[in-house]
Coordinates of C-alpha atoms and ligand atoms in Angstrom, one line a residue:
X1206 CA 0.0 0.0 0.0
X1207 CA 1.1 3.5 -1.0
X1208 CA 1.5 5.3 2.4
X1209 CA 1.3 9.1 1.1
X1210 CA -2.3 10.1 0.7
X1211 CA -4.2 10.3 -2.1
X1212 CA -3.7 13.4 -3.3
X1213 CA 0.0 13.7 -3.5
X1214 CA 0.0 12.8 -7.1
X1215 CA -3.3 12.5 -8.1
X1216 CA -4.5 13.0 -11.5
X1217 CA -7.7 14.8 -11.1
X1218 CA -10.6 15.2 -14.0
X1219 CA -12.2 18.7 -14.4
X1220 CA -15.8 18.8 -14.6
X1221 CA -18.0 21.6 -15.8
X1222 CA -21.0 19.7 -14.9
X1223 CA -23.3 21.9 -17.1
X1224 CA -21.2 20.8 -20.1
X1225 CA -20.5 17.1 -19.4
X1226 CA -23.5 14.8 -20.2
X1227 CA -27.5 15.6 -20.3
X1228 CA -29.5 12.5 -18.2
X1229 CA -32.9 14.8 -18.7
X1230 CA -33.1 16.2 -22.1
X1231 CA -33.1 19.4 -21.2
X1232 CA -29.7 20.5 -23.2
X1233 CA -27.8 21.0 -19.7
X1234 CA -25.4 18.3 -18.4
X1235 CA -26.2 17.6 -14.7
X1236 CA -25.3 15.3 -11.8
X1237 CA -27.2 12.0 -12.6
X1238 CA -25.6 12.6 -15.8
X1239 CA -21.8 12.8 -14.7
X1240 CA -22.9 9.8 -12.3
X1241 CA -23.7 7.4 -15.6
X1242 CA -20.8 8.5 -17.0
X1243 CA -18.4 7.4 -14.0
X1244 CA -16.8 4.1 -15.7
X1245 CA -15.9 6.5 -18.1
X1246 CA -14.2 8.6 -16.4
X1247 CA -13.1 5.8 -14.6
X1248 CA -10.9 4.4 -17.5
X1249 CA -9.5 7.4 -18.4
X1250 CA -7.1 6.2 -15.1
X1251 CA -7.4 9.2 -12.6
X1252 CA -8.0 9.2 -9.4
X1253 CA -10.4 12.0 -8.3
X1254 CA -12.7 14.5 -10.3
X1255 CA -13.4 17.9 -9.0
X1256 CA -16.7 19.3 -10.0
X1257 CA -17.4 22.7 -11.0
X1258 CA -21.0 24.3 -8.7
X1259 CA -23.6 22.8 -9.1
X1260 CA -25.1 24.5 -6.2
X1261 CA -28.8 26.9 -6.3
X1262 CA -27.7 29.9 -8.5
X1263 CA -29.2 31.8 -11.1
X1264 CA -26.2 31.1 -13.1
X1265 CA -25.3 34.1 -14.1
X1266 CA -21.5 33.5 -13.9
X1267 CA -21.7 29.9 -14.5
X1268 CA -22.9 29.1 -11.1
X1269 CA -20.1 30.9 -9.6
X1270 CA -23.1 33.0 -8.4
X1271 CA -24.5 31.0 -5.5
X1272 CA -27.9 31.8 -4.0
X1273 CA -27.3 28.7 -1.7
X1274 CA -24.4 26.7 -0.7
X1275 CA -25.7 24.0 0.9
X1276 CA -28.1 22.5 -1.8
X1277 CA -28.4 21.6 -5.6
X1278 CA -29.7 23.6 -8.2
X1279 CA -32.3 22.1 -9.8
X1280 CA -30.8 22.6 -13.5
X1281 CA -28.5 19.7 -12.4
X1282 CA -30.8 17.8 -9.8
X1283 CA -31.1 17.3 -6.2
X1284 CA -29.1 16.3 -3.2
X1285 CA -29.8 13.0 -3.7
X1286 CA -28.2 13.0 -6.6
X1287 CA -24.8 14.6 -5.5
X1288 CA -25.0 11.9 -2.8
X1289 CA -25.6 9.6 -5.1
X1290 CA -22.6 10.7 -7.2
X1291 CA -20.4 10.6 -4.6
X1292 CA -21.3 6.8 -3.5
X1293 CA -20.8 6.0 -7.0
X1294 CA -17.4 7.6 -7.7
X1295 CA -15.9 6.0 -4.3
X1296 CA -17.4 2.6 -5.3
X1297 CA -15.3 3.0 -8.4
X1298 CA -12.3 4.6 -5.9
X1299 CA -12.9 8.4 -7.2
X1300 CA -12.6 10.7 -4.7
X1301 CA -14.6 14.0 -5.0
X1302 CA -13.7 17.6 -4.9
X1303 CA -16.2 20.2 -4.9
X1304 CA -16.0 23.4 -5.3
X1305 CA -16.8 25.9 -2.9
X1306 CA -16.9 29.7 -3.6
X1307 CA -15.7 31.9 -0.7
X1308 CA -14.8 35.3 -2.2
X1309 CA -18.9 36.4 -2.6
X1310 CA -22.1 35.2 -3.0
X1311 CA -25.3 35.8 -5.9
X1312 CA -27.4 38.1 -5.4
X1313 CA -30.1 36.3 -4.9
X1314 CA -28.4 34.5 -1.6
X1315 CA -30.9 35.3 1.0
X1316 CA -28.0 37.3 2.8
X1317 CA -28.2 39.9 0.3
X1318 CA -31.7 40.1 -0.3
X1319 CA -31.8 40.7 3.3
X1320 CA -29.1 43.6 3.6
X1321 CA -31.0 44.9 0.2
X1322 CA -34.2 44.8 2.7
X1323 CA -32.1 46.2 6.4
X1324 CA -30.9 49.5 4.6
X1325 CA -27.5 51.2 6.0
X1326 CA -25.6 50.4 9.0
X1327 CA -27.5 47.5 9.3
X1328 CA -26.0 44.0 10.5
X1329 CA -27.6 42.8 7.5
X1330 CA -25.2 45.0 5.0
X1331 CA -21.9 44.4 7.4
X1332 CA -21.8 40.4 5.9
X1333 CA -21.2 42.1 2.2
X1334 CA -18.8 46.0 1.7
X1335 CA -21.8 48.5 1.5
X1336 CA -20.4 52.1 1.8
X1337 CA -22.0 55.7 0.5
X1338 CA -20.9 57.2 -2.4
X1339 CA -18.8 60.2 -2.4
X1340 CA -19.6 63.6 -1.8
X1341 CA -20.3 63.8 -6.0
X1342 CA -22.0 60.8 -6.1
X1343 CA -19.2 58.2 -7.6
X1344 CA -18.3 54.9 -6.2
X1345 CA -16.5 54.8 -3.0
X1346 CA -13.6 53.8 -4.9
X1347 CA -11.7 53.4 -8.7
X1348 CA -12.0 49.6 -9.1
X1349 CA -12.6 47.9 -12.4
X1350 CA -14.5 44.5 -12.3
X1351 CA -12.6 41.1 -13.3
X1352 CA -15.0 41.1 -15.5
X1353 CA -15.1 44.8 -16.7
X1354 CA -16.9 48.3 -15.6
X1355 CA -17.1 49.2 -12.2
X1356 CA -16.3 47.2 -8.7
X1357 CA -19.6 49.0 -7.1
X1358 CA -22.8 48.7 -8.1
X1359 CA -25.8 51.5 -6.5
X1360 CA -29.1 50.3 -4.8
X1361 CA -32.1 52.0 -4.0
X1362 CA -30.9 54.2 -1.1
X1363 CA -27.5 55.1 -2.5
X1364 CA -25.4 53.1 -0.8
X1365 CA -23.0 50.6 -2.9
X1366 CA -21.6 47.1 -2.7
X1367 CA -18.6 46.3 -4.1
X1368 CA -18.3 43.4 -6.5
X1369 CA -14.9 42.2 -8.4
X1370 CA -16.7 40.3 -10.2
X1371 CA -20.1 40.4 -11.9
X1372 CA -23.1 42.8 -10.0
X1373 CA -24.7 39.9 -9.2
X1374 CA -21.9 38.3 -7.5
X1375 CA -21.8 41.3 -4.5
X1376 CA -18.4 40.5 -2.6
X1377 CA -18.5 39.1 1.1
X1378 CA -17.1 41.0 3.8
X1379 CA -14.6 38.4 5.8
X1380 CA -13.7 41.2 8.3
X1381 CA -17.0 39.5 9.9
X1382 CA -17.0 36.2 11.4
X1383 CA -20.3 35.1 10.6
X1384 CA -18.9 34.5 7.2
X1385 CA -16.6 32.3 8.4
X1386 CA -18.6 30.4 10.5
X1387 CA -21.2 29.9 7.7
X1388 CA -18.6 29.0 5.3
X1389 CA -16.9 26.2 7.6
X1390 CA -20.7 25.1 8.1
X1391 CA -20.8 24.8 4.3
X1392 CA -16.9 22.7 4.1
X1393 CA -18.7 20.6 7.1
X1394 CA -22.1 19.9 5.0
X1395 CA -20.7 18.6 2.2
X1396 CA -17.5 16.9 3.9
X1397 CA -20.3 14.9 5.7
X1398 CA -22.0 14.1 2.6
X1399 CA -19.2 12.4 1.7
X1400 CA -16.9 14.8 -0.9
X1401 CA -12.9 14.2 -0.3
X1402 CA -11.5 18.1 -0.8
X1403 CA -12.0 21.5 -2.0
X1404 CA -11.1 23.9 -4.8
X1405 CA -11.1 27.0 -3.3
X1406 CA -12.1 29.8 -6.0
X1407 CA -10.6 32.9 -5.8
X1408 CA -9.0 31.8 -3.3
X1409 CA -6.8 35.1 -2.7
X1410 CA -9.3 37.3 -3.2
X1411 CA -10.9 37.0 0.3
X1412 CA -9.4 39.9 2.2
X1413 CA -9.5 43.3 0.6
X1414 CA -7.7 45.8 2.1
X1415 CA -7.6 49.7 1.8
X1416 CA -11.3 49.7 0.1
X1417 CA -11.9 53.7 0.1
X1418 CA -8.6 54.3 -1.4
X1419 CA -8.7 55.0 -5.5
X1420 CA -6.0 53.0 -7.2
X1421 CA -3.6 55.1 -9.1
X1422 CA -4.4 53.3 -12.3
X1423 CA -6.8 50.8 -12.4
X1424 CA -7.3 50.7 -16.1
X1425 CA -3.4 49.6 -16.1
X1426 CA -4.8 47.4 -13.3
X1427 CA -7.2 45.8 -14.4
X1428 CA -5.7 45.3 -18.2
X1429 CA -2.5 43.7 -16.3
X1430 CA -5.1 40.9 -14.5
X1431 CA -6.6 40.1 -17.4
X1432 CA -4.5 37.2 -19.5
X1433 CA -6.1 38.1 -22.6
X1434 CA -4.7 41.5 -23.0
X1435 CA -1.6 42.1 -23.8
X1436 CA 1.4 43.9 -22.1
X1437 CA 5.0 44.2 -21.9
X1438 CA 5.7 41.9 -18.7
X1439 CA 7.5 44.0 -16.7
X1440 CA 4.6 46.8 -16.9
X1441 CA 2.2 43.7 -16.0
X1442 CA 4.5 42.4 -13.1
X1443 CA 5.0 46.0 -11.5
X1444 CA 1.0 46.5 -11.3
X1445 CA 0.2 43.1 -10.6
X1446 CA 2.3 44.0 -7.3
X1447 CA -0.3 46.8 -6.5
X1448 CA -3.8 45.2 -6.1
X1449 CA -5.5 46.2 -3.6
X1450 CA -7.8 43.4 -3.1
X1451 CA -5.7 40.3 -3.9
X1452 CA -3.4 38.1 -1.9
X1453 CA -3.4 39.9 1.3
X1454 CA -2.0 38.5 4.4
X1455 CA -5.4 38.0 6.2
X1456 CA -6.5 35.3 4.1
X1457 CA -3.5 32.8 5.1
X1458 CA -5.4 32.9 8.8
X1459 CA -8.7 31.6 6.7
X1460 CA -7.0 28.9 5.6
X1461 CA -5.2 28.1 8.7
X1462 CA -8.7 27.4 10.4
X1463 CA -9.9 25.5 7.5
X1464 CA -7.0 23.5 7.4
X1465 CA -7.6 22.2 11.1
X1466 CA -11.5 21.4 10.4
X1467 CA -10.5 19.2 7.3
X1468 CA -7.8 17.7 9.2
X1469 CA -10.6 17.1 11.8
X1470 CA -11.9 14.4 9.7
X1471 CA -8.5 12.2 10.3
X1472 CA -7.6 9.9 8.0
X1473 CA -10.6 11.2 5.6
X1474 CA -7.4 13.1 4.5
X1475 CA -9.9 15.6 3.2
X1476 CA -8.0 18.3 1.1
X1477 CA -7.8 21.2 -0.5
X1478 CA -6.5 23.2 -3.6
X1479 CA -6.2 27.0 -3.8
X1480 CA -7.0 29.1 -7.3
X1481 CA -4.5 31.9 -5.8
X1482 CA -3.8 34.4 -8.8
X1483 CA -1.0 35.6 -7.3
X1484 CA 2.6 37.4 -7.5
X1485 CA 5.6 37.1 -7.2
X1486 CA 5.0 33.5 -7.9
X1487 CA 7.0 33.1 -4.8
X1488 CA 3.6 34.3 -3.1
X1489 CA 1.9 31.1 -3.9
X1490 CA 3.8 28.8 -2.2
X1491 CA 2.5 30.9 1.2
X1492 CA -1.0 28.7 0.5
X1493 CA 0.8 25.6 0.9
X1494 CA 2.5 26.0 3.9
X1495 CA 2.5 23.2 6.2
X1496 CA -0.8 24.4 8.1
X1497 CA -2.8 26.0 5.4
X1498 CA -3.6 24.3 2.2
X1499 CA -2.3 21.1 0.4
X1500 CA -2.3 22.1 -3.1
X1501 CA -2.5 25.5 -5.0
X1502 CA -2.8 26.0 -8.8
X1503 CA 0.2 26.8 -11.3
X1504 CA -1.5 28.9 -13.7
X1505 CA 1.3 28.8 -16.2
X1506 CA 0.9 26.7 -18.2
X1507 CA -2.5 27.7 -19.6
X1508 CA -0.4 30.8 -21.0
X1509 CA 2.9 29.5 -21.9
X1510 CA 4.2 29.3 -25.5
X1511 CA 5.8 26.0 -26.7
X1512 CA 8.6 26.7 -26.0
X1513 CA 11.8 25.2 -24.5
X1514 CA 13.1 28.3 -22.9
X1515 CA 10.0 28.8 -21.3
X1516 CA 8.4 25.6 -20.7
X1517 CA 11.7 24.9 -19.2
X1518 CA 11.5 27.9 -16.5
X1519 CA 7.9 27.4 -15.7
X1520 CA 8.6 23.7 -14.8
X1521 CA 11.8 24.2 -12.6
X1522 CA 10.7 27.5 -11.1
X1523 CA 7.3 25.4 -10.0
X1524 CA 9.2 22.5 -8.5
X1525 CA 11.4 24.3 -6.7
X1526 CA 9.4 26.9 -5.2
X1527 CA 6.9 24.5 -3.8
X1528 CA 10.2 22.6 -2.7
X1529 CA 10.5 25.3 -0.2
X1530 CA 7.7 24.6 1.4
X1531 CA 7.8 20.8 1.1
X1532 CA 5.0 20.8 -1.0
X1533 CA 4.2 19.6 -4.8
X1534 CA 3.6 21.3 -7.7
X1535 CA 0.5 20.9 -9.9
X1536 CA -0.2 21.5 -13.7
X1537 CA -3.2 22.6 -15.2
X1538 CA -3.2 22.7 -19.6
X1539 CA -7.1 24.1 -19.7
X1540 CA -10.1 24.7 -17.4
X1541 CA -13.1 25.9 -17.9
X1542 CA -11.5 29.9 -17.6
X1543 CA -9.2 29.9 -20.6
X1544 CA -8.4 28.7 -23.9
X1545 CA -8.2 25.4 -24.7
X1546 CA -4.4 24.0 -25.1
X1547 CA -5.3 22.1 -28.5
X1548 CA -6.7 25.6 -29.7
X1549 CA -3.8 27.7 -27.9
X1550 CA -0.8 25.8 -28.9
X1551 CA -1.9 22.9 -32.0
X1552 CA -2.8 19.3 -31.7
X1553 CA 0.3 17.9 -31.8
X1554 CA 1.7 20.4 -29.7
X1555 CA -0.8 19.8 -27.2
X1556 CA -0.7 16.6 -26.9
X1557 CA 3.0 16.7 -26.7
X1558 CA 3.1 19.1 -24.1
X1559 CA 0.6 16.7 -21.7
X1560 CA 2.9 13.9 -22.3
X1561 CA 5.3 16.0 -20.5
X1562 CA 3.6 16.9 -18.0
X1563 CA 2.3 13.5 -17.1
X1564 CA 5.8 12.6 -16.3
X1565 CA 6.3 15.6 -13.5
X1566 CA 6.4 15.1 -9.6
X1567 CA 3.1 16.7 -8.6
X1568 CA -0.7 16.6 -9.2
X1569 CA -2.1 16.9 -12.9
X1570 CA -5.3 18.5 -13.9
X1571 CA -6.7 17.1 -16.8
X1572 CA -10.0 19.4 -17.9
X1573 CA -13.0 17.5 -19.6
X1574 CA -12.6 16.9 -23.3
X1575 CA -8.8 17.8 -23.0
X1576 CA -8.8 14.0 -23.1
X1577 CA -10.3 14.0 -26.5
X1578 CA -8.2 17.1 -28.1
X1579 CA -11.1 19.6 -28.2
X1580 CA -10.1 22.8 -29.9
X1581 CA -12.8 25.9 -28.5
X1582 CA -16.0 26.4 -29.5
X1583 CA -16.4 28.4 -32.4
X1584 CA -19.6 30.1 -31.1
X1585 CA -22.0 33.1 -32.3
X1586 CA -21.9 36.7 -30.4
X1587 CA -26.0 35.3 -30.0
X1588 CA -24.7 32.2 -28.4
X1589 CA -22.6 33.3 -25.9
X1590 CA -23.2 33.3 -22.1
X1591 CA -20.3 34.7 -20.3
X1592 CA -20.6 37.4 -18.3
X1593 CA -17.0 39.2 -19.1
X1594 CA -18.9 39.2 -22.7
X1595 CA -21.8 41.4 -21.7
X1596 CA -20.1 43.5 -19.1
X1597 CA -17.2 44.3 -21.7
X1598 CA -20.0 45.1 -24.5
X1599 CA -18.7 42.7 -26.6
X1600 CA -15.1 43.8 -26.6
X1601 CA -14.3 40.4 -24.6
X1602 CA -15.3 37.3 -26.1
X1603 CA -15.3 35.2 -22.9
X1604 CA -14.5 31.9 -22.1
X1605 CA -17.7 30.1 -23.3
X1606 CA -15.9 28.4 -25.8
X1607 CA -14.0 26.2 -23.5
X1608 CA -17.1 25.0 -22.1
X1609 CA -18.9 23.7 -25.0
X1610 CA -20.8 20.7 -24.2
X1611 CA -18.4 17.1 -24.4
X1612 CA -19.3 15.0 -27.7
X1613 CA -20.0 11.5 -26.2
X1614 CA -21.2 9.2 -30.0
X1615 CA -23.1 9.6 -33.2
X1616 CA -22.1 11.2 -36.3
X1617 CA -24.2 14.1 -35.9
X1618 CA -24.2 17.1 -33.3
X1619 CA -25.3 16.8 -30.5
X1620 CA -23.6 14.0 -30.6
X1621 CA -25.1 11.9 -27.5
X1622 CA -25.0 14.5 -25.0
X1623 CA -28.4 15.8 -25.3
X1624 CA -31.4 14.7 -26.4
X1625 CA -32.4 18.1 -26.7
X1626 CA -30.9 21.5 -28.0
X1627 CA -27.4 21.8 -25.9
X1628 CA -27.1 25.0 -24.0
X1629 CA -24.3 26.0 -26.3
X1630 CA -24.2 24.6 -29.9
X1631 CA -21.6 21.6 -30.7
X1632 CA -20.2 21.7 -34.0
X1633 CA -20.7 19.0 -36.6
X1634 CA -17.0 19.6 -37.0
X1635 CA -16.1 17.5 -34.0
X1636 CA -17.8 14.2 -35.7
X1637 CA -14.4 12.6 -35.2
X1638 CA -13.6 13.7 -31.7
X1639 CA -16.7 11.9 -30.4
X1640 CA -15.9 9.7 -27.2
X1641 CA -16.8 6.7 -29.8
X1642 CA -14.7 7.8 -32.4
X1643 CA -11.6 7.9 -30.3
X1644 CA -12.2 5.0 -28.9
X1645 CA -11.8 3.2 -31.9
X1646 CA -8.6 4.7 -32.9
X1647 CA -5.8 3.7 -31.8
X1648 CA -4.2 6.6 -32.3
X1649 CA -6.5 9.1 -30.9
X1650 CA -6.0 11.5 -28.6
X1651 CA -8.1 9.8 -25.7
X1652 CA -5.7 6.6 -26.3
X1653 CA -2.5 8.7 -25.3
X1654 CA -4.5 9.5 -22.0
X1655 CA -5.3 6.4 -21.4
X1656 CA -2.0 4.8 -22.1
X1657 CA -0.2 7.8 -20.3
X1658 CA -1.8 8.2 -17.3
X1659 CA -2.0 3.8 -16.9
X1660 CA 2.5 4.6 -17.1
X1661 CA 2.2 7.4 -15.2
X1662 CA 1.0 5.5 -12.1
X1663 CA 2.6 2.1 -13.1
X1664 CA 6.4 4.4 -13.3
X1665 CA 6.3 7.5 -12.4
X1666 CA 3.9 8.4 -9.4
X1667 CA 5.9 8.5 -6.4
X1668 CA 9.1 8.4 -8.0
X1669 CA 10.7 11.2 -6.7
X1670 CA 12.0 14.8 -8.4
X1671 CA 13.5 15.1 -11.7
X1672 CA 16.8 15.8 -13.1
X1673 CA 16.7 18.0 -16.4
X1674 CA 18.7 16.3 -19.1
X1675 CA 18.8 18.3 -21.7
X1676 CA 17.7 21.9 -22.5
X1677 CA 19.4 24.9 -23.4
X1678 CA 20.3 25.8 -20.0
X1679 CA 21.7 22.2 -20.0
X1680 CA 24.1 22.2 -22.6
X1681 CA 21.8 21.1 -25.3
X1682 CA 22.5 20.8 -29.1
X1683 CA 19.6 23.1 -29.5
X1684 CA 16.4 24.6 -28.3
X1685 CA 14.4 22.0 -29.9
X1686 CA 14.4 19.1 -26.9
X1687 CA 14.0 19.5 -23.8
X1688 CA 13.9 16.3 -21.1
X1689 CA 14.2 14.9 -18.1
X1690 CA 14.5 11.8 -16.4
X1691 CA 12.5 10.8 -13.4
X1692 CA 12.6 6.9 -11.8
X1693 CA 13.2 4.6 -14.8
X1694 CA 11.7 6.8 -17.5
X1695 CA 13.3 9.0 -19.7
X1696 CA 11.2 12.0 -21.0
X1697 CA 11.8 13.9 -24.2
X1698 CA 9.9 16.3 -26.1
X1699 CA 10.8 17.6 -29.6
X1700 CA 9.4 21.3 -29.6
X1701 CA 10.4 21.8 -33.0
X1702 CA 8.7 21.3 -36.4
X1703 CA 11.6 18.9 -37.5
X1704 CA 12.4 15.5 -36.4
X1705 CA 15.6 15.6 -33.8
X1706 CA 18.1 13.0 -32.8
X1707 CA 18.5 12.4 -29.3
X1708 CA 20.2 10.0 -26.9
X1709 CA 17.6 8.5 -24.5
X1710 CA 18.3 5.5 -23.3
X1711 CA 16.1 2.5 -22.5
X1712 CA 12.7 1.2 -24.5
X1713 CA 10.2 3.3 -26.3
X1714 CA 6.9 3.2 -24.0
X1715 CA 4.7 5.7 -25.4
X1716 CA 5.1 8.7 -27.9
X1717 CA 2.5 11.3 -28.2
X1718 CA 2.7 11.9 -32.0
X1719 CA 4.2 10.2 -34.8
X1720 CA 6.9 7.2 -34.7
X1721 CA 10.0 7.1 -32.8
X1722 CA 12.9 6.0 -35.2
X1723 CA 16.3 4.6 -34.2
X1724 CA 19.4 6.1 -36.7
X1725 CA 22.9 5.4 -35.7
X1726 CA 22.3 4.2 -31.8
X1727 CA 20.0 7.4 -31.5
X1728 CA 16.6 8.3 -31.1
X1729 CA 14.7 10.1 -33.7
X1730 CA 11.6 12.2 -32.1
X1731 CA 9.4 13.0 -34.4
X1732 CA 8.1 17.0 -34.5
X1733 CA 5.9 18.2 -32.1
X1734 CA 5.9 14.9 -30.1
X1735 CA 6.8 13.9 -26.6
X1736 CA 8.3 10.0 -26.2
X1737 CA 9.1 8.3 -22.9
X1738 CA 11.6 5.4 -22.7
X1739 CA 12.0 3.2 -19.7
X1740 CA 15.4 2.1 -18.7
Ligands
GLC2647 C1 -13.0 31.8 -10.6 C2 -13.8 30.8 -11.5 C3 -14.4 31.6 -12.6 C4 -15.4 32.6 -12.0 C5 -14.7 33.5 -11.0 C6 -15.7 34.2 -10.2 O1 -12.0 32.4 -11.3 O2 -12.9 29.8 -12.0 O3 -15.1 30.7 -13.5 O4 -16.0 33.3 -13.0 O5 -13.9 32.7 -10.1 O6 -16.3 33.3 -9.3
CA2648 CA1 -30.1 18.1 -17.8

């Protein structure tokens, strides 16, 4: 028996319920839904799948706007149902990991309706930030929204809440500790109904500090949080240093209490992962300290080019930060927030790139459909949901197409996940990315999971750190390769649109792309492709 617990190295399957498989016909994925498909994701070979809300909201960020923590929202089913999920997943040894929302609540949470109701100075309105405007009737402050326009919206007797994110997600106030208390009622509820751990969302964003000040330039500010506009990095890294309502000391005490409720629960080993946007990168290692969390996102890699130089820096900068703190790293190619990674970087290249991953000490974060090499969703203005879409009139896109339903069998759209009309249109274009399809090809996408993560845990899991064999930094040929060896396997990826020699020892196991050639006691690695040999 492996002694460390589960998590240490777990590979861990992103689901955006709404998008993963219909059981009603009602065009939205919901829990029975992700429950039939369990020996799926059962024999994709990972151990745990965290599960985006499905809690009562009136889903106006995705269900990142919840109206009630504690139950299901109908669009996905009851709590039967998530308790019946959960019984399912452990018979098949998947542990669960909800998500729980700390940062604010919707609108329609019967917190806020009540402050709405109280009026100023009210007990009601200290639970969420409720200040008068200014003398000239502007916002108490110059914050921009995550999601564009103001941070404060007005109600009916002047006063205004503050809201990073959308209006209808009104920010909690943490200063007070009925939050707290209601939030550790919420980890209790659904550690009793059985879930395993957390994803913390917006995990940073808990304590604000200085919320009367104006920010010099939030414009600058809120251009340098946002990944999908461009800036010169060290403009981006010298404002990213000045936000006001990120990453403050205060919320390390939050997790500190959290952390001795789950480890309450024993040898549950209940656990929990941080979304921490934070920097110095240095910063996010401060979530993982021994007493506070046990896992906190690298965002990296949903930006990084394919790139040796940089792929190279983001890996070893990960490992050995969280080194400091005796902690793993993890690695996350998509999610339901960005790009993804087939669109981003190529097919190949995307494939390659989780190939290399696999291989790395830490947890690995494989989102739904990445499995399957989805590009995004080519969708219509008319189609899209998002928030950031609306509040940006248009001038953002959004990230709805990463969240385009999963295409399960068939040859025509909706391809099995719906009976009915799917909340977001699937595009006959994906006939051959179908769950069926893939299956059936030996040489499909879904296959190199499959076979990868099955090596993964059979070689690599538990293994140890790596040592960096080649890359330019390591006295490489050229930037094209870059690898590593770990335990008995060697990893080495060819980042370049050639075919490159290399000197890997030991027998070809699995290759993401292409064939591995031998010429002249070497390895040839075809382009774009990522090959492990085991010694
Ligand atoms: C997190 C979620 C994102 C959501 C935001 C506000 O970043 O991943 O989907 O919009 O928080 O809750
Ligand atoms: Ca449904």
């Amino acid at each position: 028996m492996n002694s460390s617990p589960w998590w240490k190295e777990a590979t861990i399957y992103q689901i955006y319920p709404r998008s993963f498989f219909d059981s009603n016909g009602d065009g939205e994925g919901d829990l029975p839904g992700v429950t039939s498909k369990l020996d799926y994701v059962k024999s994709l070979g990972v151990d745990a799948i965290w599960l985006s809300p499905f809690y009562t909201s009136p889903n106006k960020d995705g269900g990142y706007d919840v109206a009630n923590p504690r139950d299901v929202d109908p669009r996905f089913g009851n709590l039967d149902d998530a308790k019946e999920l959960i019984t399912q997943a452990h018979k098949q040894d998947l542990r669960v990991i909800a998500d729980i929302v700390p940062n604010h609540f919707s609108d329609q949470h019967e917190w806020f309706q009540a402050a709405l109701k109280a009026g100023r100075g009210s007990r009601e309105r200290q639970r969420f930030h409720f200040y008068d405007a200014n003398e000239d009737g502007t916002p108490p402050n110059n914050w921009i929204s995550l999601f564009g326009g103001p941070s404060w919206t007005q109600v009916e007797d002047g006063q205004f809440y503050l809201h990073l994110f959308d209006s209808s997600q009104p920010d909690l106030n943490w200063d007070n500790p009925e939050v707290n208390e209601d939030f550790e009622k919420t980890l209790r509820f659904w550690i009793d109904l059985g879930v395993d751990g957390f994803r913390i969302d917006v995990a940073h964003g808990l304590v604000k500090e200085d919320v009367l000040k104006n920010h010099p330039d939030p414009q600058g500010l809120s251009n340098a949080l946002r990944l999908d506009v461009a800036m010169d990095s060290d403009e981006r890294n010298a404002l990213l240093l000045t936000v006001p309502y990120f990453d403050r000391q205060g919320v390390h005490e939050i997790y500190r209490k959290w952390r001795k409720l789950f480890d309450s629960y024993g040898d549950r080993n209940i656990m929990a992962v941080a979304e921490a946007w934070v920097h110095p990168p240095v910063n996010a290692t401060r979530y993982v300290r021994a007493d506070e969390l046990h896992q906190v996102f690298n965002f990296d890699l949903l930006t990084a080019e394919f790139d040796a130089d940089v792929l190279y820096d983001v890996v070893e900068q990960s490992i050995s930060l969280n080194a400091t703190v005796n902690a793993l790293p993890t690695w996350a190619l998509s999610n339901h927030d960005s790009p993804r990674v087939a669109s981003r970087i190529g097919d190949e290249q995307a494939r390659a790139l989780a190939l290399f991953v696999f291989g790395l000490p830490g947890s690995t974060y494989v989102f739904a459909g990445q499995e399957l090499g989805l590009p995004d969703g080519q969708l219509q203005d008319s189609d899209r949901q998002d928030p950031t879409f609306f509040r940006t009139n248009g001038g953002i896109k959004g990230r709805d197409g990463a969240r385009v339903p999963l295409p399960w069998s068939g040859n025509t759209s909706p391809f099995g996940f719906s009976t009915g009309k799917p909340w977001l249109p699937i595009s006959q274009s994906w006939k051959d990315l179908t769950v069926e399809s893939e299956l059936v090809d030996p040489k499909s996408s879904l296959h190199l999971y499959k076979n990868a993560l099955e090596l993964r845990k059979e070689f690599l899991v538990g293994s140890g750190g790596i040592t960096w064999l080649e890359s330019s930094q390591h006295g490489s040929k050229s930037n094209s390769l870059l690898s590593y060896a770990r335990g008995a396997v060697t990893v080495v990826m060819n980042l370049s649109d050639s075919a490159q020699e290399c000197e890997a020892n030991g027998k070809l196991v699995v290759v993401s792309s292409g064939t591995v050639d031998a010429r002249d006691g070497k390895k040839v690695i075809p382009p774009h492709s990522t090959a492990w040999f085991l010694a």
